[in-house]
Short mmCIF file of C-alpha atoms and ligand atoms in Angstrom, two decimals:
data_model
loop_
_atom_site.label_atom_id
_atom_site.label_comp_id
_atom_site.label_asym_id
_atom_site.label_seq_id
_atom_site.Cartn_x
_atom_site.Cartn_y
_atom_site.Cartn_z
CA UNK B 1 -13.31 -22.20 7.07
CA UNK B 2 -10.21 -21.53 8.78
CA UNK B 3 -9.07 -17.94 9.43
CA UNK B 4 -7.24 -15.34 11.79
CA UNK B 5 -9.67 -13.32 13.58
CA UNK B 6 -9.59 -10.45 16.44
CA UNK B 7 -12.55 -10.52 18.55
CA UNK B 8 -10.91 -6.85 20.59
CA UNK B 9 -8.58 -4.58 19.65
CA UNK B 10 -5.38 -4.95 21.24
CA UNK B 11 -1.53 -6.39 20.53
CA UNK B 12 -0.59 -9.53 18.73
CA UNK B 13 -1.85 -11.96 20.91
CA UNK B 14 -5.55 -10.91 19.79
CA UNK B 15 -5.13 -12.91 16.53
CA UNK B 16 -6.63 -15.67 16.74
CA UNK B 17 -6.05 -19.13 14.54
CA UNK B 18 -9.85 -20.24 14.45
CA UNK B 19 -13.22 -21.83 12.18
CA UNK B 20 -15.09 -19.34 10.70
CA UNK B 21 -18.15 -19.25 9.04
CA UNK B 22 -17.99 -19.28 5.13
CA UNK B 23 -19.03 -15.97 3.48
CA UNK B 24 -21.86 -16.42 1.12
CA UNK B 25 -21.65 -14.64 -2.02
CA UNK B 26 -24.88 -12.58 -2.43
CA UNK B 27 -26.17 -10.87 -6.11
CA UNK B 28 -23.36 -9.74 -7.47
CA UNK B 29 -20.60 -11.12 -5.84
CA UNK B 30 -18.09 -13.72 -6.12
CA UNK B 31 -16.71 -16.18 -3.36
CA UNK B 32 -12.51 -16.70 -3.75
CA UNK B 33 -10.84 -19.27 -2.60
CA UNK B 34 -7.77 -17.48 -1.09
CA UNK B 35 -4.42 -18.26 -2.16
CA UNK B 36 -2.15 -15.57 -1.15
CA UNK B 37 -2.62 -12.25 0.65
CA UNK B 38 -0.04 -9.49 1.14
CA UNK B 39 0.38 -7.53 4.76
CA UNK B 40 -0.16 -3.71 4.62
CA UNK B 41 -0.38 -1.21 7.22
CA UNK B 42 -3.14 -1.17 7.45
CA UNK B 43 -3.57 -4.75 9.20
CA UNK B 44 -1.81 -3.05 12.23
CA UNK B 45 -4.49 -0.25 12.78
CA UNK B 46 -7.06 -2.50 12.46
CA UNK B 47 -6.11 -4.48 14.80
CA UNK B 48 -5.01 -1.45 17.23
CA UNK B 49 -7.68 -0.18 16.64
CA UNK B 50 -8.59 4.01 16.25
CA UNK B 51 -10.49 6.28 17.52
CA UNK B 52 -13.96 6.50 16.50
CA UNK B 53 -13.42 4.17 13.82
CA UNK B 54 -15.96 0.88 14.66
CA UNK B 55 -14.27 -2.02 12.78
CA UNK B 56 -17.30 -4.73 12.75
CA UNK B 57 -16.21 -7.52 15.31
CA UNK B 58 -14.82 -10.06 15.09
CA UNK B 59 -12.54 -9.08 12.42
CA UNK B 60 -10.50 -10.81 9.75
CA UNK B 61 -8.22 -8.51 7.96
CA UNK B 62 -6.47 -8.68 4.54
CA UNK B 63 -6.59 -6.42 1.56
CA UNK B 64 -4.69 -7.95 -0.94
CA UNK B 65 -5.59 -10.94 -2.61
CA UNK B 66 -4.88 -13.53 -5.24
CA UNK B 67 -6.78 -16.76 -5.47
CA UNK B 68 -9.76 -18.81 -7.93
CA UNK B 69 -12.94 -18.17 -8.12
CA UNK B 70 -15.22 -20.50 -6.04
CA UNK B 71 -18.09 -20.00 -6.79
CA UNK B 72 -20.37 -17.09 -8.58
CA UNK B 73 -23.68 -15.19 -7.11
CA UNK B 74 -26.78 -14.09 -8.79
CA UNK B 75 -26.34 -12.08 -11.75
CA UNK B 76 -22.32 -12.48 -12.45
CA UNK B 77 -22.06 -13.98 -15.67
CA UNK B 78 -18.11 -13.10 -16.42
CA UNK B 79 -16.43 -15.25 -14.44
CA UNK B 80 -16.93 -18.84 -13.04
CA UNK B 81 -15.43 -21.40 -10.44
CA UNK B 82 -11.86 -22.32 -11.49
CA UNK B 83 -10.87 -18.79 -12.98
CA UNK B 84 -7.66 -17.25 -11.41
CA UNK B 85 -8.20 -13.55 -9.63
CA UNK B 86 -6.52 -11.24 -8.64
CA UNK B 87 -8.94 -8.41 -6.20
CA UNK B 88 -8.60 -4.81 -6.25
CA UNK B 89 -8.87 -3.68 -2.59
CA UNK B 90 -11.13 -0.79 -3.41
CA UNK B 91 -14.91 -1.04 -2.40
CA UNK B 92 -16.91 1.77 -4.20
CA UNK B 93 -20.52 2.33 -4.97
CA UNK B 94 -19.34 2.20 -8.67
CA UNK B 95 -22.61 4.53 -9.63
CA UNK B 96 -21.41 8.30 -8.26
CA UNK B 97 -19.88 10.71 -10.45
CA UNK B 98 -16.07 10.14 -9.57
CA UNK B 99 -17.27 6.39 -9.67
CA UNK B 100 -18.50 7.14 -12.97
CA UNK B 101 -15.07 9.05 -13.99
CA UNK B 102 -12.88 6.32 -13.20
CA UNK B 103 -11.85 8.01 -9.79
CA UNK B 104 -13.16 5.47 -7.80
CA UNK B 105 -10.77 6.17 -4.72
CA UNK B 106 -12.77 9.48 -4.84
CA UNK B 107 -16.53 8.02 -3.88
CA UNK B 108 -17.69 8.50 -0.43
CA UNK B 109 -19.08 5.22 0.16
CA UNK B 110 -14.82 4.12 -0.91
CA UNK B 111 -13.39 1.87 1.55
CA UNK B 112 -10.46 -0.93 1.29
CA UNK B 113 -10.99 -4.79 1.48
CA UNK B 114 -10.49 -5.66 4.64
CA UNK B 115 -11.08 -2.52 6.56
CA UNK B 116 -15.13 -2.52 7.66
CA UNK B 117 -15.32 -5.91 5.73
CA UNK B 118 -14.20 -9.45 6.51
CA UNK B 119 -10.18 -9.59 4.24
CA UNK B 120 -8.43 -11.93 3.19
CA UNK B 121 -6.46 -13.47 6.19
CA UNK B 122 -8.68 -16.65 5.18
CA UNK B 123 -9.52 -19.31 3.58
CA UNK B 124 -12.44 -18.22 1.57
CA UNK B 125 -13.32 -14.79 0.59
CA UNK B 126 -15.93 -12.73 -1.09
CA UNK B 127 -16.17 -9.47 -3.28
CA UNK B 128 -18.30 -7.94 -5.86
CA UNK B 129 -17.64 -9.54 -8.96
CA UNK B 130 -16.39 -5.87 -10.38
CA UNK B 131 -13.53 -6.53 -7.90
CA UNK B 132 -12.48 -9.59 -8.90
CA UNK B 133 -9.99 -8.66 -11.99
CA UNK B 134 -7.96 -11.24 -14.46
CA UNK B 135 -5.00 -12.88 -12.72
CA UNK B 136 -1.90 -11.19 -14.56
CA UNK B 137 -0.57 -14.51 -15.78
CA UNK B 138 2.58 -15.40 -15.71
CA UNK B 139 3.31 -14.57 -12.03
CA UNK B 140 2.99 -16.98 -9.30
CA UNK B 141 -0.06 -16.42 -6.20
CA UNK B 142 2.53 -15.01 -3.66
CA UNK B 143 4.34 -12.50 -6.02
CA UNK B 144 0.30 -11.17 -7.71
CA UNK B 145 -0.80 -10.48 -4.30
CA UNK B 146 2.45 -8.15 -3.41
CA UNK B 147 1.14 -5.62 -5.74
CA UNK B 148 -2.22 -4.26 -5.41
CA UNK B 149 -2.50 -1.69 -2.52
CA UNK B 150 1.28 -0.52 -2.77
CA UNK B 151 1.18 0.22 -6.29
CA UNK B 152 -1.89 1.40 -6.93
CA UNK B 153 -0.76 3.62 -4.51
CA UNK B 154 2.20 4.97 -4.91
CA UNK B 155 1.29 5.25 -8.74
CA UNK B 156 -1.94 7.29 -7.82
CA UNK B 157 0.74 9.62 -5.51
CA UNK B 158 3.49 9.87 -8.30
CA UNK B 159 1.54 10.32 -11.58
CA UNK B 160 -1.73 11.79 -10.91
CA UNK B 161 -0.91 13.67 -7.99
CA UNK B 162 2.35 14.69 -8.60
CA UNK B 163 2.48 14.25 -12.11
CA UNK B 164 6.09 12.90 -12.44
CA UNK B 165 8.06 14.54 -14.80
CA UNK B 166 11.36 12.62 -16.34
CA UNK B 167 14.15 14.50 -15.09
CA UNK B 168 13.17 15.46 -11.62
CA UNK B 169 14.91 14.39 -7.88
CA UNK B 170 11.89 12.26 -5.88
CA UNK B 171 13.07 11.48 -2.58
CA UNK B 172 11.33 8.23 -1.50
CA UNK B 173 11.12 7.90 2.34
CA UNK B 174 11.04 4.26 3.45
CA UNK B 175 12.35 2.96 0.63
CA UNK B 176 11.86 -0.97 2.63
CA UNK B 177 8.03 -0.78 3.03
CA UNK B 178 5.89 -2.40 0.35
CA UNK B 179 4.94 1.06 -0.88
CA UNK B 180 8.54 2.50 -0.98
CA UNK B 181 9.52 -0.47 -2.97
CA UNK B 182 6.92 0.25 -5.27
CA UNK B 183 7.61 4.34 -5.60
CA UNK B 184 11.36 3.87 -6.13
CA UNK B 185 10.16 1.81 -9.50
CA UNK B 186 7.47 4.26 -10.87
CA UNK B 187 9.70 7.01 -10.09
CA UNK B 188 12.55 5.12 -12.40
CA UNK B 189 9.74 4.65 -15.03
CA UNK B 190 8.96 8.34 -15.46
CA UNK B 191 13.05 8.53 -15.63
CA UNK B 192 13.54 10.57 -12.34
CA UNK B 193 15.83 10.30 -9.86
CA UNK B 194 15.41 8.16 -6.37
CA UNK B 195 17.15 9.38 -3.87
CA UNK B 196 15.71 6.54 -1.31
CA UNK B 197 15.97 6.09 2.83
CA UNK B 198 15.91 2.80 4.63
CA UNK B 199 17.37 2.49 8.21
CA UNK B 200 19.59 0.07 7.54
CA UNK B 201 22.62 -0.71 4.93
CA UNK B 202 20.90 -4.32 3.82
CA UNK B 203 17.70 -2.43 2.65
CA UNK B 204 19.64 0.38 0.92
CA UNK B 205 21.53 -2.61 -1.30
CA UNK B 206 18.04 -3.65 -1.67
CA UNK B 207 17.00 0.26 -2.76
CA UNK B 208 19.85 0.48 -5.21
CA UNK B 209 18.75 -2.87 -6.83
CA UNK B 210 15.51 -1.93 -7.58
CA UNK B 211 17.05 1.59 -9.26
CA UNK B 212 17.75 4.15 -6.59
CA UNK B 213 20.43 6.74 -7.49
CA UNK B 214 21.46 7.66 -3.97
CA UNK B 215 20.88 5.89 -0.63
CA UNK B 216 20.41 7.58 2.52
CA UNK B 217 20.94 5.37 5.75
CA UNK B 218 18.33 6.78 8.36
CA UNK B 219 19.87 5.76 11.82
CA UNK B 220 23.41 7.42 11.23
CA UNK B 221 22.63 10.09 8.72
CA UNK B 222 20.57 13.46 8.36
CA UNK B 223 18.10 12.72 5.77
CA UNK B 224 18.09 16.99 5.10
CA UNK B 225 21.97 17.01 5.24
CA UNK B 226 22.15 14.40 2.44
CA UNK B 227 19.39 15.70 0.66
CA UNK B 228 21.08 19.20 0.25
CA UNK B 229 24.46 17.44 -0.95
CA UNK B 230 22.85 15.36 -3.10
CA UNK B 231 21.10 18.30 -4.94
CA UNK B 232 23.22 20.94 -4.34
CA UNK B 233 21.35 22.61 -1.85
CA UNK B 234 18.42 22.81 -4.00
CA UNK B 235 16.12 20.26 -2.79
CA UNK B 236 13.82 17.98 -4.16
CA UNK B 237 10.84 18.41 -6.47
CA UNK B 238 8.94 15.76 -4.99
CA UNK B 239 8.90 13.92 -1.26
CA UNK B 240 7.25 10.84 -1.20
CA UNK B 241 5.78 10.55 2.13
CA UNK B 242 4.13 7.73 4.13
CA UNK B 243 6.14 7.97 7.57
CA UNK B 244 4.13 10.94 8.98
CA UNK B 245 5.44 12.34 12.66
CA UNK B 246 8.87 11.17 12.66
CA UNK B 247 9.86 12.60 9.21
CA UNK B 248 7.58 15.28 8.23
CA UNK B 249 9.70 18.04 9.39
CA UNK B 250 12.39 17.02 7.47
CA UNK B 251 10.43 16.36 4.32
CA UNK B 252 9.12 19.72 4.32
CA UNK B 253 12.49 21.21 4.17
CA UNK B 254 14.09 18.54 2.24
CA UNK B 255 11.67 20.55 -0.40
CA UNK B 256 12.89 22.76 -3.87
CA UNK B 257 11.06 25.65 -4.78
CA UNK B 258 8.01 24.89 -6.18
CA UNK B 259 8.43 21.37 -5.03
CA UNK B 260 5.49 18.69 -3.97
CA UNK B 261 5.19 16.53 -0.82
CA UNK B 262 2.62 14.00 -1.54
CA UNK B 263 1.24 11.54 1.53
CA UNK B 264 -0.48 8.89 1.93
CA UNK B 265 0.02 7.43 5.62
CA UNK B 266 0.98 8.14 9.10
CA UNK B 267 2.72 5.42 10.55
CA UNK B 268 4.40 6.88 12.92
CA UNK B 269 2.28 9.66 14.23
CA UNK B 270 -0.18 12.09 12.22
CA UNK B 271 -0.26 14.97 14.64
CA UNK B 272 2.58 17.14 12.31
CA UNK B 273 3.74 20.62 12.61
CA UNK B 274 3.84 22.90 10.02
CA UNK B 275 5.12 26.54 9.64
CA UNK B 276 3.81 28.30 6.55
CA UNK B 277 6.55 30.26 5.89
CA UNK B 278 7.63 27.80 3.98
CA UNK B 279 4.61 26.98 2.56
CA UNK B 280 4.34 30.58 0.89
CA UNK B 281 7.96 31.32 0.61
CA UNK B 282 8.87 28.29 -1.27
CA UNK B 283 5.45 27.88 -3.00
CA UNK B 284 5.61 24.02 -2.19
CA UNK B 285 2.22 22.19 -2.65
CA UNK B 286 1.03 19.73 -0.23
CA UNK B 287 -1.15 17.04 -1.71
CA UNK B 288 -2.72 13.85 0.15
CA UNK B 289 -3.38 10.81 -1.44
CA UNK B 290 -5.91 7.80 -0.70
CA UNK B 291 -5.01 4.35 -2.65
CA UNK B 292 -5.83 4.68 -6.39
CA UNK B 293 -7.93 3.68 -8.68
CA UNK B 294 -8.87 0.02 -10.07
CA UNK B 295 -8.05 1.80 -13.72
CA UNK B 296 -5.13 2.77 -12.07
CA UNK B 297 -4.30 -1.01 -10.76
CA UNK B 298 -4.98 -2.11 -14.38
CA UNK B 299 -2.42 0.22 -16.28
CA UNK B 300 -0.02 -0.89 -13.27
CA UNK B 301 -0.47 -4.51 -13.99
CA UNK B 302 -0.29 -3.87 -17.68
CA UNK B 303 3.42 -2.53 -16.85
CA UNK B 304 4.04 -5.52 -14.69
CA UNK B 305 3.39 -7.98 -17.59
CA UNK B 306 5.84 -6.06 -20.09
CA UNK B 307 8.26 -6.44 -17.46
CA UNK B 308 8.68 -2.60 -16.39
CA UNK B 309 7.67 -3.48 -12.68
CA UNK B 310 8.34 -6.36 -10.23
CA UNK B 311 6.70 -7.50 -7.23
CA UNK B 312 9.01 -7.26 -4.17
CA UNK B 313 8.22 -10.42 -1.43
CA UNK B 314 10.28 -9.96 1.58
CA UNK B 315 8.67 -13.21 3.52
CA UNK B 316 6.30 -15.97 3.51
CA UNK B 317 3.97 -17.32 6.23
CA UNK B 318 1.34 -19.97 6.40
CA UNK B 319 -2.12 -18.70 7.81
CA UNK B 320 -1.71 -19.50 10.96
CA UNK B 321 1.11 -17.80 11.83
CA UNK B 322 -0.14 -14.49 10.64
CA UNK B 323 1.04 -13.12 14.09
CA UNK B 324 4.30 -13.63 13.10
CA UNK B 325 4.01 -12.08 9.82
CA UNK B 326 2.72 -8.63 11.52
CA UNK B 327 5.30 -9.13 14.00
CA UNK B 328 7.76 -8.97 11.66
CA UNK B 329 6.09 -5.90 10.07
CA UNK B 330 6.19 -4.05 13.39
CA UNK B 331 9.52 -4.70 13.54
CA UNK B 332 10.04 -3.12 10.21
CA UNK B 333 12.45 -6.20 9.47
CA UNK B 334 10.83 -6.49 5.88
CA UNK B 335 12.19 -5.07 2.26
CA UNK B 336 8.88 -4.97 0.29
CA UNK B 337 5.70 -7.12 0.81
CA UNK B 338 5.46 -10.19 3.71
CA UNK B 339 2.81 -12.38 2.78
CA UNK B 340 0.57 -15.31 3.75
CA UNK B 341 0.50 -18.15 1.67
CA UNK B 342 -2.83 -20.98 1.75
CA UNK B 343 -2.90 -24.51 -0.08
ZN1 ZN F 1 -19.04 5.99 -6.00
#
C-alpha cells in the first residue's frame, strides 16, 4: 500500500511518500480501507520525536480515521467488508477496572492510534474490531474524521472534568486549533459563555461563528487585560488550556475564585511556573486531562447527528502531500481540522 512514513525523527522532509506493507488483521481486528484522516498534534511530536519516548520505526502516523471495512479477522462477527467506520483513537486493554467502568482513557496499557502503532496516514489500516464504531451517517468521510480526538477531548475536559455548569465564563485558548473549535461548541451546549483567543482577526470571525461571546486577538491584546474587562475583574470559572508555556501564566491569573484550569497539551512548552499563592488564595483547582472516552466519543457523535455539533475542516490534502498538511499546521494557518483525503 501506499503511505507516508518517517524512518528518523527529524523536520518535514522525513516524511516520506512510499509502498508499504499491508497490515494484516490478526484475531480480533479489522483491516480499513482509509478514506479520510484528520491532523492532530500529535503528528508533530511524533515525528519530532521526545525524549525517552521510542516510537516503533518506521512510523506512519494518523489518529483519526474514517473509511470501510476491508476485511474482518478471526473472531469479529459484527461487522464485514463494505461497512462504513468511523475509529476511536483510543487503544485500551478493554478488561481493567476503569476499562471495565467506561473510563477507558484511564487504563494503563491506553495509548492513541497512531502513537506506538502504525495510523492512518495510509492507505489501509487496522484496529481491534471494538475500535471500529458505526459511521455517523449523514456526514461525508472528510467532515467524520474532523471529530474524534478533538472532541472527545475537549468534551472529556469540559464535562467530566470540569463539569460545565450553564451560566459560567470558559475562556477557550486557541480558539483556531481543532480542539478549540470543538470547546467553544460544548461550552455553548452547556449554555456558558466563550470568551475565545485566536491570533488573528480571520479566526476570531471564525470563533464568533461557531458561538463565542467575546473575541480576544492574541498578537495585539493582553489576554488577562481583556479577561478582567470582560468579567469585571472577576475572572473566569474555567480556562481551557492546551497551549502550555506561552500562556500558562496568564491562564492562571485569568482565574475566578474557585475557578478550574483544565489541560490537556503543551504545544508550546510544558516546563510552566507556578506560584501557589494563588493556588491556595484563590482555591483554583488544576485538573489534567488525557483524550476521553469511546462512551464519551459516542454521546458526542449522538449530538453531532441531532445537529448540536459540527465538524470544523480548515483544509484538504491528498496523501502524498501530507508534508504540506503539517506544514500548514506548524504554521498554525488552520481554523479547525486539516485533513487528508484517499480515493
Ligand atoms: Zn484497561
Amino acid at each position: 500500500m501506499k503511505a507516508i512514513r518517517f524512518h528518523q525523527h527529524g523536520g518535514i522532509d522525513q516524511l516520506r511518500y512510499e509502498e508499504a506493507p499491508d497490515p494484516k488483521p490478526g484475531p480480533g481486528e479489522v483491516l480499513v480501507r482509509v478514506k479520510a484522516c484528520a491532523l492532530n498534534y500529535l503528528d508533530l511530536w511524533e515525528r519530532r520525536g521526545l525524549p525517552g519516548i521510542r516510537i516503533p520505526l518506521p512510523h506512519i502516523s494518523g489518529s483519526d480515521v474514517s473509511g470501510v471495512i476491508e476485511a474482518a479477522g478471526v473472531g469479529v462477527s459484527n461487522l464485514k467488508p463494505g461497512d462504513k467506520t468511523l475509529v476511536c483513537p483510543g487503544l485500551s486493554c478493554m478488561l481493567c477496572e476503569f476499562c471495565l467502568q467506561g473510563k477507558d482513557n484511564l487504563c494503563r496499557s491506553y495509548s492513541v492510534l497512531g502513537y506506538y502503532t502504525d495510523g492512518g496516514y495510509a492507505e489501509f489500516l487496522k484496529v481491534p474490531a471494538v475500535n471500529a464504531l458505526p459511521f455517523p451517517e449523514g456526514l461525508e468521510y472528510i467532515d467524520a474524521a474532523a471529530i474524534p480526538l478533538v472532541f472527545m477531548t475537549a468534551w472529556h475536559m469540559l464535562v467530566d472534568r470540569c463539569g460545565i455548569k450553564a451560566g459560567e465564563d470558559v475562556l477557550v485558548l486557541g480558539a483556531g486549533s481543532g480542539v478549540g473549535s470543538a470547546a467553544i461548541q460544548i461550552a455553548k451546549f452547556f449554555r456558558a459563555r466563550v470568551i475565545a483567543t485566536a491570533g488573528s482577526d480571520a479566526k476570531l470571525g471564525k470563533a464568533r461563528e461557531l458561538g463565542a461571546d467575546v473575541v480576544i486577538n492574541h498578537s495585539r491584546q493582553k489576554i488577562r487585560d481583556e479577561v478582567k474587562q470582560a468579567t469585571g475583574k472577576r475572572g473566569v470559572d474555567i480556562v481551557f488550556e492546551h497551549v502550555g508555556a506561552s500562556t500558562w501564566e496568564d491562564s492562571v491569573s485569568c482565574l475566578a475564585h474557585h475557578g478550574r484550569l483544565v489541560t490537556c497539551g503543551a504545544t508550546t512548552g510544558y516546563d510552566v511556573r507556578l506560584d501557589i499563592r494563588h493556588l491556595f488564595a484563590k482555591q483554583i483547582t488544576l485538573l489534567g486531562s488525557y483524550m476521553g472516552s469511546k462512551y464519551e466519543l459516542i454521546e458526542v457523535l449522538k449530538l453531532v447527528k441531532a445537529g448540536h455539533f459540527r465538524p470544523v475542516v480548515s483544509s484538504v490534502f491528498p496523501l502524498k502531500d501530507a508534508a504540506r498538511a503539517q506544514e500548514q499546521m506548524e504554521n498554525r494557518e488552520q481554523f479547525g481540522k486539516i485533513v487528508l483525503a484517499l480515493d
